[in-house]
XYZ file of N, CA and C in Angstrom:
438
model
N 12.237 -23.515 13.189
C 11.099 -23.190 12.267
C 10.523 -24.453 11.903
N 9.275 -24.567 11.877
C 8.369 -25.763 11.613
C 7.588 -25.465 10.376
N 7.126 -26.708 9.929
C 6.268 -26.477 8.555
C 4.877 -25.734 9.090
N 4.471 -26.075 10.196
C 3.194 -25.187 10.549
C 3.315 -23.680 10.721
N 4.556 -23.361 11.210
C 4.938 -21.940 11.200
C 5.069 -21.257 9.634
N 5.524 -22.161 8.749
C 5.746 -21.839 7.321
C 4.224 -21.492 6.864
N 3.445 -22.437 7.198
C 2.087 -22.421 6.630
C 1.203 -21.214 7.116
N 1.428 -21.113 8.357
C 0.587 -20.128 9.136
C 1.010 -18.660 8.606
N 2.315 -18.499 8.416
C 2.986 -17.324 7.999
C 2.512 -16.889 6.512
N 2.531 -18.131 5.719
C 2.111 -17.847 4.180
C 0.530 -17.502 4.224
N -0.221 -18.120 5.197
C -1.490 -17.624 5.129
C -1.711 -16.308 5.676
N -1.165 -15.798 6.529
C -1.288 -14.437 7.273
C -0.649 -13.392 6.270
N 0.520 -13.635 5.720
C 1.163 -12.714 4.911
C 0.817 -12.581 3.561
N 0.505 -13.706 2.651
C 0.044 -13.679 1.350
C -1.071 -14.384 1.038
N -1.980 -14.723 1.939
C -3.366 -15.334 1.812
C -3.219 -16.685 1.176
N -2.086 -17.242 1.296
C -1.725 -18.632 0.667
C -2.097 -19.956 1.518
N -2.836 -20.961 0.964
C -3.060 -22.077 1.642
C -2.150 -23.077 1.137
N -1.674 -24.047 1.877
C -0.758 -25.153 1.225
C -1.651 -26.135 0.313
N -1.160 -26.392 -0.687
C -1.822 -27.400 -1.622
C -1.016 -28.811 -1.635
N -1.975 -29.761 -1.239
C -1.299 -31.084 -1.202
C -1.569 -31.922 -2.415
N -0.714 -31.994 -3.412
C -0.823 -32.343 -4.769
C -0.570 -33.814 -4.971
N -0.042 -34.594 -3.905
C 0.347 -35.921 -4.106
C -0.278 -36.900 -3.041
N -1.146 -37.931 -3.690
C -1.864 -38.660 -2.778
C -0.958 -39.647 -2.065
N 0.180 -40.060 -2.749
C 1.163 -40.985 -1.984
C 2.004 -40.311 -0.994
N 1.866 -38.917 -0.838
C 2.580 -38.078 0.152
C 1.833 -36.835 0.596
N 0.782 -37.276 1.496
C -0.020 -36.236 1.693
C 0.404 -35.273 2.740
N 1.680 -35.260 3.232
C 2.224 -34.383 3.982
C 2.915 -33.310 3.209
N 3.358 -33.619 2.030
C 3.958 -32.722 1.136
C 3.128 -31.554 0.743
N 3.680 -30.409 0.608
C 2.636 -29.280 0.059
C 3.263 -28.182 -0.615
N 2.769 -27.658 -1.627
C 3.286 -26.446 -2.346
C 2.511 -25.337 -1.921
N 3.393 -24.068 -1.965
C 2.781 -22.857 -1.804
C 2.800 -22.097 -3.112
N 1.672 -21.509 -3.527
C 1.712 -20.838 -4.966
C 1.311 -19.475 -4.743
N 2.077 -18.725 -5.632
C 1.778 -17.106 -5.736
C 0.252 -17.134 -6.455
N -0.688 -16.319 -5.617
C -1.939 -16.124 -6.246
C -1.861 -15.462 -7.598
N -1.015 -14.639 -7.822
C -0.944 -13.745 -9.197
C -0.491 -14.581 -10.325
N 0.731 -15.361 -10.125
C 1.100 -16.222 -11.255
C 0.951 -17.623 -11.184
N 0.443 -18.102 -10.198
C 0.059 -19.603 -9.997
C 1.438 -20.290 -9.921
N 2.539 -19.747 -9.836
C 3.829 -20.459 -9.787
C 4.093 -20.982 -8.208
N 4.802 -21.896 -8.114
C 5.157 -22.292 -6.767
C 6.293 -21.256 -6.371
N 6.214 -20.914 -5.011
C 7.268 -20.185 -4.304
C 7.696 -20.962 -3.152
N 7.194 -22.134 -2.639
C 7.630 -22.973 -1.631
C 7.354 -24.396 -1.922
N 8.121 -25.358 -1.428
C 7.585 -26.823 -1.398
C 8.266 -27.242 -0.133
N 7.177 -27.797 0.622
C 7.409 -28.386 1.950
C 7.253 -29.923 1.821
N 8.267 -30.564 2.285
C 8.227 -32.089 2.161
C 9.076 -32.775 3.241
N 8.809 -33.969 3.492
C 9.548 -34.812 4.392
C 10.466 -35.798 3.332
N 11.698 -35.755 3.631
C 12.721 -36.384 2.801
C 13.596 -37.291 3.731
N 13.903 -38.611 3.026
C 14.851 -39.388 3.884
C 16.226 -38.755 3.893
N 16.898 -38.876 4.981
C 18.120 -38.066 5.249
C 19.306 -38.625 4.355
N 19.186 -39.837 4.106
C 20.260 -40.404 2.989
C 20.073 -39.690 1.773
N 18.881 -39.496 1.278
C 18.688 -38.838 -0.153
C 19.146 -37.473 -0.163
N 19.337 -36.853 1.181
C 19.881 -35.389 1.142
C 21.315 -35.428 1.515
N 22.010 -36.687 1.709
C 23.462 -36.552 2.056
C 23.580 -36.435 3.626
N 22.623 -36.651 4.323
C 22.734 -36.084 5.768
C 23.054 -37.432 6.489
N 23.886 -37.536 7.587
C 24.081 -38.689 8.374
C 22.730 -38.931 9.226
N 22.891 -40.308 9.641
C 21.532 -40.764 10.288
C 20.545 -41.327 9.595
N 19.749 -42.008 10.140
C 18.359 -42.671 9.517
C 17.048 -41.926 9.743
N 16.199 -42.185 8.958
C 15.051 -41.537 9.142
C 14.623 -40.368 8.167
N 13.768 -39.495 8.368
C 13.417 -38.529 7.584
C 13.461 -37.118 8.166
N 13.510 -36.188 7.557
C 13.596 -34.662 7.916
C 12.614 -33.811 6.979
N 12.127 -32.865 7.708
C 11.208 -31.830 6.844
C 12.200 -30.886 6.287
N 11.966 -30.413 5.123
C 12.529 -29.411 4.220
C 11.675 -28.410 3.505
N 12.121 -27.235 3.541
C 11.223 -26.544 2.512
C 12.294 -25.787 1.507
N 11.748 -26.075 0.274
C 12.406 -25.422 -1.020
C 11.907 -24.007 -1.097
N 12.834 -23.090 -1.428
C 12.378 -21.996 -1.712
C 13.290 -21.223 -2.896
N 12.539 -20.577 -3.854
C 13.223 -19.787 -4.928
C 14.123 -18.669 -4.248
N 15.301 -18.507 -4.883
C 16.218 -17.737 -4.453
C 16.951 -16.933 -5.332
N 17.637 -15.909 -5.091
C 18.348 -15.091 -5.900
C 19.618 -15.989 -6.315
N 19.950 -16.349 -7.642
C 21.022 -17.064 -7.756
C 22.487 -16.696 -7.290
N 22.557 -15.516 -7.027
C 23.934 -14.850 -6.437
C 23.940 -15.402 -4.935
N 22.818 -15.733 -4.246
C 22.819 -16.214 -2.921
C 22.827 -17.655 -2.659
N 22.429 -18.316 -3.575
C 22.251 -19.789 -3.531
C 23.670 -20.630 -3.007
N 24.676 -20.152 -3.816
C 26.135 -20.837 -3.271
C 26.472 -20.493 -2.013
N 26.196 -19.197 -1.616
C 26.655 -18.707 -0.134
C 25.780 -19.413 0.886
N 24.588 -19.477 0.589
C 23.653 -20.202 1.656
C 23.904 -21.722 1.631
N 24.119 -22.328 0.607
C 24.608 -23.747 0.875
C 25.835 -24.190 1.442
N 26.666 -23.096 1.883
C 27.843 -23.352 2.555
C 27.499 -23.360 4.026
N 26.271 -22.933 4.441
C 26.049 -22.789 5.763
C 25.213 -23.991 6.289
N 25.237 -24.263 7.664
C 24.461 -25.210 8.261
C 22.976 -25.033 7.997
N 22.316 -26.112 7.725
C 20.836 -26.166 7.484
C 20.349 -25.739 6.204
N 21.335 -25.458 5.268
C 20.904 -25.185 3.947
C 21.597 -26.212 2.875
N 20.766 -26.850 2.034
C 21.160 -27.863 1.165
C 20.986 -27.460 -0.306
N 21.516 -28.225 -1.263
C 21.074 -28.070 -2.697
C 19.618 -28.405 -2.844
N 19.089 -27.588 -3.569
C 17.318 -27.943 -3.608
C 17.085 -29.307 -4.013
N 16.222 -29.844 -3.385
C 15.790 -31.270 -3.496
C 14.564 -31.226 -4.557
N 14.721 -31.765 -5.831
C 13.719 -31.891 -6.805
C 13.630 -30.503 -7.465
N 14.424 -29.491 -7.334
C 14.205 -28.193 -8.005
C 15.431 -27.771 -8.613
N 15.300 -26.854 -9.358
C 16.524 -26.321 -10.219
C 17.646 -25.677 -9.226
N 18.613 -26.326 -8.985
C 19.684 -26.200 -7.897
C 20.473 -24.806 -8.121
N 20.214 -24.132 -9.295
C 20.827 -22.885 -9.422
C 19.925 -21.718 -8.890
N 18.565 -22.073 -8.760
C 17.865 -20.972 -8.282
C 16.918 -21.450 -7.103
N 17.086 -22.588 -6.584
C 16.259 -23.153 -5.369
C 17.258 -23.554 -4.577
N 16.942 -23.471 -3.134
C 17.629 -23.974 -2.091
C 16.650 -24.706 -1.205
N 17.222 -25.889 -0.479
C 16.409 -26.392 0.569
C 16.982 -25.952 1.811
N 15.991 -25.642 2.769
C 16.314 -25.399 4.261
C 15.736 -26.424 5.143
N 16.492 -27.023 6.173
C 15.990 -27.859 6.982
C 15.142 -27.137 8.007
N 13.910 -27.858 8.283
C 13.013 -27.437 9.194
C 13.161 -27.917 10.474
N 14.474 -28.196 11.038
C 14.776 -28.862 12.313
C 15.243 -27.832 13.268
N 15.287 -26.556 12.885
C 15.837 -25.586 13.785
C 17.162 -25.099 13.508
N 17.765 -25.684 12.367
C 19.106 -25.318 12.069
C 19.157 -23.989 11.572
N 18.106 -23.519 10.914
C 17.924 -22.199 10.259
C 16.787 -21.433 11.112
N 17.196 -20.352 11.658
C 16.233 -19.410 12.350
C 15.028 -19.223 11.562
N 14.059 -19.035 12.450
C 12.521 -18.887 11.887
C 12.658 -17.476 10.990
N 13.230 -16.541 11.767
C 13.313 -15.141 11.042
C 14.068 -15.212 9.575
N 15.088 -15.981 9.556
C 15.874 -15.949 8.226
C 14.969 -16.830 7.273
N 14.289 -17.997 7.737
C 13.422 -18.702 6.906
C 12.243 -18.103 6.290
N 11.880 -17.231 7.169
C 10.626 -16.558 6.640
C 11.020 -15.404 5.594
N 12.265 -14.725 5.997
C 12.774 -13.722 4.948
C 12.922 -14.378 3.563
N 13.487 -15.597 3.548
C 13.628 -16.261 2.230
C 12.442 -16.726 1.707
N 11.426 -16.922 2.645
C 10.043 -17.297 1.878
C 9.510 -16.062 1.215
N 9.697 -14.953 2.083
C 9.348 -13.462 1.378
C 9.949 -13.343 -0.082
N 11.213 -13.633 -0.090
C 12.042 -13.386 -1.363
C 11.620 -14.379 -2.293
N 11.423 -15.566 -2.123
C 10.712 -16.556 -2.951
C 9.413 -15.886 -3.369
N 8.478 -15.671 -2.675
C 7.180 -15.082 -3.076
C 7.411 -13.878 -4.000
N 8.201 -12.880 -3.777
C 8.536 -12.038 -4.802
C 9.059 -12.421 -6.152
N 9.964 -13.506 -6.030
C 10.476 -13.851 -7.356
C 9.563 -14.787 -8.197
N 8.509 -15.330 -7.396
C 7.337 -15.948 -8.231
C 6.310 -15.034 -8.749
N 6.357 -13.717 -8.441
C 5.259 -12.778 -8.764
C 5.200 -12.801 -10.337
N 4.175 -12.358 -10.869
C 3.967 -12.294 -12.276
C 4.885 -11.141 -12.903
N 5.327 -11.540 -13.976
C 6.318 -10.637 -14.690
C 5.405 -9.469 -15.350
N 5.961 -8.235 -15.539
C 5.223 -7.236 -16.290
C 5.478 -7.438 -17.698
N 4.310 -7.349 -18.587
C 4.407 -7.684 -20.073
C 5.155 -6.324 -20.673
N 5.852 -6.627 -21.787
C 6.649 -5.762 -22.501
C 5.848 -4.248 -22.309
N 4.623 -4.221 -22.993
C 4.139 -2.979 -23.043
C 3.843 -2.134 -21.697
N 3.665 -3.024 -20.636
C 3.615 -2.394 -19.369
C 4.905 -1.878 -18.796
N 5.963 -2.554 -19.082
C 7.311 -2.107 -18.708
C 7.533 -0.736 -19.521
N 7.222 -0.822 -20.955
C 7.629 0.347 -21.714
C 6.883 1.701 -21.167
N 5.379 1.413 -20.903
C 4.743 2.374 -20.499
C 5.200 3.069 -19.169
N 5.866 2.160 -18.217
C 6.267 2.653 -16.998
C 7.607 3.483 -17.164
N 8.384 2.797 -18.127
C 9.736 3.570 -18.372
C 9.527 4.955 -19.214
N 8.584 4.879 -20.019
C 8.023 6.209 -20.694
C 7.555 7.154 -19.665
N 6.551 6.754 -18.566
C 6.006 7.604 -17.660
C 7.163 8.170 -16.872
N 8.160 7.434 -16.450
C 9.155 7.864 -15.555
C 10.185 8.791 -16.266
N 10.341 8.682 -17.580
C 11.047 9.601 -18.252
C 10.537 11.077 -18.460
N 9.180 10.938 -18.635
C 8.524 12.203 -18.836
C 8.191 12.853 -17.370
N 7.771 12.067 -16.424
C 7.363 12.685 -15.125
C 8.504 12.653 -14.093
N 9.474 11.890 -14.277
C 10.507 11.605 -13.276
C 10.053 10.541 -12.338
N 10.917 10.207 -11.546
C 10.696 9.190 -10.480
C 10.137 9.499 -9.259
N 10.154 10.766 -9.018
C 9.688 11.529 -7.827
C 10.967 11.521 -6.946
N 11.957 10.862 -7.006
C 13.073 10.913 -6.135
C 14.193 12.049 -6.444
N 13.881 12.806 -7.538
C 14.888 13.730 -7.890
C 15.076 14.826 -6.857
N 16.414 15.285 -6.654
C 16.640 16.144 -5.631
C 16.941 17.491 -6.377
N 16.502 18.559 -5.802
C 16.664 19.846 -6.532
C 18.128 20.405 -6.078
N 18.553 21.288 -6.646
C 19.877 21.862 -6.490
C 19.954 22.135 -4.800
N 18.881 22.542 -4.378
C 18.881 22.999 -2.991
C 19.087 21.789 -1.893
N 18.779 20.415 -2.407
C 18.803 19.424 -1.605
C 20.159 18.813 -1.634
N 20.972 19.241 -2.481
C 22.375 18.659 -2.745
C 23.442 19.068 -1.835
């Protein structure tokens, strides 16, 4: 998986363009959710020693927001690291050097996008709950279906 593949997917899937926020690091970019304006990914080049990786030089990584229940399990696998510069309980870094498959990386990008979505306000949540209570969810089964 490459950063170009990440950016192409984000544009096609979510209509998101990378934002280059740092003049001193023009290659680094964030991807923001259009509805909430929250970041759902950060793509940057980091020195290997800062990540605790062997060797010299830099490597491209993508930080994605993740279900906290998955973070620990992902970090035990090759290609995944504690999030660089983000909350390590809710974010994970993926190496963009081929260690993580493109399919898995994009699946995590989808999850991150969903987690960055705007939250429903209390009134909207209550209205949805009340509506479901009076109308049902539409998934109820009749006695004949059981």
